[in-house]
Amino acid sequence: MIGEHVIVGYTADAGGRDALALGAAIRRVTGGELTVATVYPPGSPGEAVEAQANLAHAAEELDGQPAEYITYESRGVGRGLSVLASRIRADLIVAGSADGGQRGRIGIGSTSDHLLHLSPEAVMLAPAGYRPPEEAGRLTLAYVHRPQCDAAVERVAQTALRLGVPLRLITLDLRTDDPGRLRDDLALAVRLAWEATGIEAEAEVAEGHDVAEALATLEWAPGELLVCAASEDAQPHRVFLGELAMKVLRAAPCPVTVLPRGFD
């Protein structure tokens, strides 16, 4: 299940605090492990000391919640988090939004951009200013009829079953495809979730001239988490987010998780 071992990329700014709050919430829900990491560039003793100080601030933010704290030297934060996640066998990397983004939306910076195109583990991004509710809400999967999404239906349904939360499958009708075919594809995905877990998933087609307009027609519950599958262009066991999914991520009003290709 996603979140058995969560690693948070922590920075001493708003995005880092958002990521920390989200990662701690996921750990509470799954009962898994939490690692908080600060990455600093090589050959910078001063920044190594600052990284330690940042983790001390993170420990204060968590106020006694169980976590492991690691500083890690790397030429890039995204690369460092990816390598570190593999080494400690984390299955989910959580990062915050870049500075200057719209509140309530995910802003892509260099760290998240690296993770969204090369991470070997699932990636979860927190919207700017995000504060998680006390309880988990609902899992929503952005569905397109292709093998990666079909596999994700089963995995996400299993997670919803274990967490005891509803499952929703959505597809976007941007008025470029046959609406009837989109609904037929979604009905097949609902059946797939049922056959895998016995869950009766909700299904919604979001209509609009663009992604942002379509997502705005949907209701989003407190504690909602949106899940996207990696592109078919992704390398095996790597995240790679396609153009449409990237637009979904930027327009989403909740945290978004991207699964690597071949996620199990």
PDB file of N, CA and C in Angstrom, residues 2 11 20 23 28 63 73 75 94-95 104 115 123 131 139 154 177 181 183-184 197 199 213-214 218 224 251 255 261:
ATOM      1  N   ILE A   2       0.448   2.276  -0.703  1.00  0.00           N
ATOM      2  CA  ILE A   2       1.183   3.535  -0.719  1.00  0.00           C
ATOM      3  C   ILE A   2       1.307   4.071   0.699  1.00  0.00           C
ATOM      4  N   THR A  11      12.313  21.509   3.618  1.00  0.00           N
ATOM      5  CA  THR A  11      13.048  22.767   3.502  1.00  0.00           C
ATOM      6  C   THR A  11      12.434  23.754   4.480  1.00  0.00           C
ATOM      7  N   LEU A  20       5.757  18.523   5.126  1.00  0.00           N
ATOM      8  CA  LEU A  20       5.907  17.842   6.411  1.00  0.00           C
ATOM      9  C   LEU A  20       4.540  17.511   7.010  1.00  0.00           C
ATOM     10  N   GLY A  23       3.056  14.648   4.880  1.00  0.00           N
ATOM     11  CA  GLY A  23       3.730  13.378   5.121  1.00  0.00           C
ATOM     12  C   GLY A  23       3.370  12.791   6.480  1.00  0.00           C
ATOM     13  N   ARG A  28       0.169   8.832   9.777  1.00  0.00           N
ATOM     14  CA  ARG A  28      -0.868   8.540  10.770  1.00  0.00           C
ATOM     15  C   ARG A  28      -1.947   7.633  10.190  1.00  0.00           C
ATOM     16  N   ASP A  63       6.388  17.795  16.815  1.00  0.00           N
ATOM     17  CA  ASP A  63       5.992  17.795  18.237  1.00  0.00           C
ATOM     18  C   ASP A  63       5.901  16.380  18.811  1.00  0.00           C
ATOM     19  N   GLU A  73      23.743  14.557   1.210  1.00  0.00           N
ATOM     20  CA  GLU A  73      24.500  15.389   0.278  1.00  0.00           C
ATOM     21  C   GLU A  73      24.230  14.961  -1.166  1.00  0.00           C
ATOM     22  N   ARG A  75      23.922  16.793  -5.493  1.00  0.00           N
ATOM     23  CA  ARG A  75      23.991  17.968  -6.362  1.00  0.00           C
ATOM     24  C   ARG A  75      22.613  18.522  -6.707  1.00  0.00           C
ATOM     25  N   VAL A  94       7.303  12.734  -0.537  1.00  0.00           N
ATOM     26  CA  VAL A  94       6.389  13.869  -0.393  1.00  0.00           C
ATOM     27  C   VAL A  94       7.182  15.166  -0.480  1.00  0.00           C
ATOM     28  N   ALA A  95       6.714  16.071  -1.320  1.00  0.00           N
ATOM     29  CA  ALA A  95       7.366  17.373  -1.476  1.00  0.00           C
ATOM     30  C   ALA A  95       6.309  18.464  -1.513  1.00  0.00           C
ATOM     31  N   GLY A 104      -3.422  26.947  -2.525  1.00  0.00           N
ATOM     32  CA  GLY A 104      -4.386  25.900  -2.793  1.00  0.00           C
ATOM     33  C   GLY A 104      -4.113  25.116  -4.062  1.00  0.00           C
ATOM     34  N   LEU A 115      11.387  14.930  -9.700  1.00  0.00           N
ATOM     35  CA  LEU A 115      10.676  13.767  -9.163  1.00  0.00           C
ATOM     36  C   LEU A 115       9.593  13.278 -10.112  1.00  0.00           C
ATOM     37  N   VAL A 123       5.276   9.628  -5.998  1.00  0.00           N
ATOM     38  CA  VAL A 123       5.528  11.014  -5.595  1.00  0.00           C
ATOM     39  C   VAL A 123       4.205  11.672  -5.212  1.00  0.00           C
ATOM     40  N   ARG A 131      -3.132  22.174   4.640  1.00  0.00           N
ATOM     41  CA  ARG A 131      -3.148  21.606   5.977  1.00  0.00           C
ATOM     42  C   ARG A 131      -4.135  20.442   5.987  1.00  0.00           C
ATOM     43  N   LEU A 139     -10.205   8.693  -2.059  1.00  0.00           N
ATOM     44  CA  LEU A 139      -9.199   8.540  -3.104  1.00  0.00           C
ATOM     45  C   LEU A 139      -9.877   8.716  -4.454  1.00  0.00           C
ATOM     46  N   GLU A 154      -6.754  -1.104  -9.898  1.00  0.00           N
ATOM     47  CA  GLU A 154      -6.689  -2.194  -8.933  1.00  0.00           C
ATOM     48  C   GLU A 154      -5.894  -1.793  -7.697  1.00  0.00           C
ATOM     49  N   ASP A 177     -13.165  14.196 -27.646  1.00  0.00           N
ATOM     50  CA  ASP A 177     -13.354  12.761 -27.822  1.00  0.00           C
ATOM     51  C   ASP A 177     -14.848  12.425 -27.835  1.00  0.00           C
ATOM     52  N   ARG A 181     -17.900   6.924 -25.618  1.00  0.00           N
ATOM     53  CA  ARG A 181     -16.771   6.028 -25.422  1.00  0.00           C
ATOM     54  C   ARG A 181     -16.097   6.278 -24.084  1.00  0.00           C
ATOM     55  N   ARG A 183     -17.492   7.339 -21.346  1.00  0.00           N
ATOM     56  CA  ARG A 183     -18.340   6.768 -20.291  1.00  0.00           C
ATOM     57  C   ARG A 183     -18.265   5.246 -20.285  1.00  0.00           C
ATOM     58  N   ASP A 184     -18.177   4.654 -21.460  1.00  0.00           N
ATOM     59  CA  ASP A 184     -18.022   3.200 -21.525  1.00  0.00           C
ATOM     60  C   ASP A 184     -16.703   2.761 -20.903  1.00  0.00           C
ATOM     61  N   THR A 197     -11.644  -5.790  -5.739  1.00  0.00           N
ATOM     62  CA  THR A 197     -11.786  -5.547  -4.299  1.00  0.00           C
ATOM     63  C   THR A 197     -13.204  -5.633  -3.753  1.00  0.00           C
ATOM     64  N   ILE A 199     -15.208  -3.140  -4.113  1.00  0.00           N
ATOM     65  CA  ILE A 199     -15.570  -1.740  -3.872  1.00  0.00           C
ATOM     66  C   ILE A 199     -16.446  -1.227  -5.006  1.00  0.00           C
ATOM     67  N   GLU A 213     -11.046  23.931 -16.263  1.00  0.00           N
ATOM     68  CA  GLU A 213     -12.499  24.092 -16.290  1.00  0.00           C
ATOM     69  C   GLU A 213     -13.200  22.786 -15.954  1.00  0.00           C
ATOM     70  N   ALA A 214     -12.688  21.681 -16.475  1.00  0.00           N
ATOM     71  CA  ALA A 214     -13.303  20.382 -16.202  1.00  0.00           C
ATOM     72  C   ALA A 214     -13.185  20.003 -14.723  1.00  0.00           C
ATOM     73  N   LEU A 218     -16.132  19.446 -10.593  1.00  0.00           N
ATOM     74  CA  LEU A 218     -16.217  18.353  -9.630  1.00  0.00           C
ATOM     75  C   LEU A 218     -16.216  18.885  -8.199  1.00  0.00           C
ATOM     76  N   GLU A 224      -9.379  14.768   0.506  1.00  0.00           N
ATOM     77  CA  GLU A 224      -9.307  14.115  -0.808  1.00  0.00           C
ATOM     78  C   GLU A 224      -7.848  13.984  -1.263  1.00  0.00           C
ATOM     79  N   ALA A 251      -3.905  21.910 -11.805  1.00  0.00           N
ATOM     80  CA  ALA A 251      -5.253  22.437 -11.571  1.00  0.00           C
ATOM     81  C   ALA A 251      -5.940  21.809 -10.366  1.00  0.00           C
ATOM     82  N   PRO A 255      -3.910  17.409  -2.645  1.00  0.00           N
ATOM     83  CA  PRO A 255      -2.646  16.727  -2.924  1.00  0.00           C
ATOM     84  C   PRO A 255      -2.794  15.727  -4.064  1.00  0.00           C
ATOM     85  N   ARG A 261       5.563   3.741 -13.202  1.00  0.00           N
ATOM     86  CA  ARG A 261       5.146   2.679 -14.100  1.00  0.00           C
ATOM     87  C   ARG A 261       5.494   1.322 -13.498  1.00  0.00           C
TER      88      ARG A 261
END
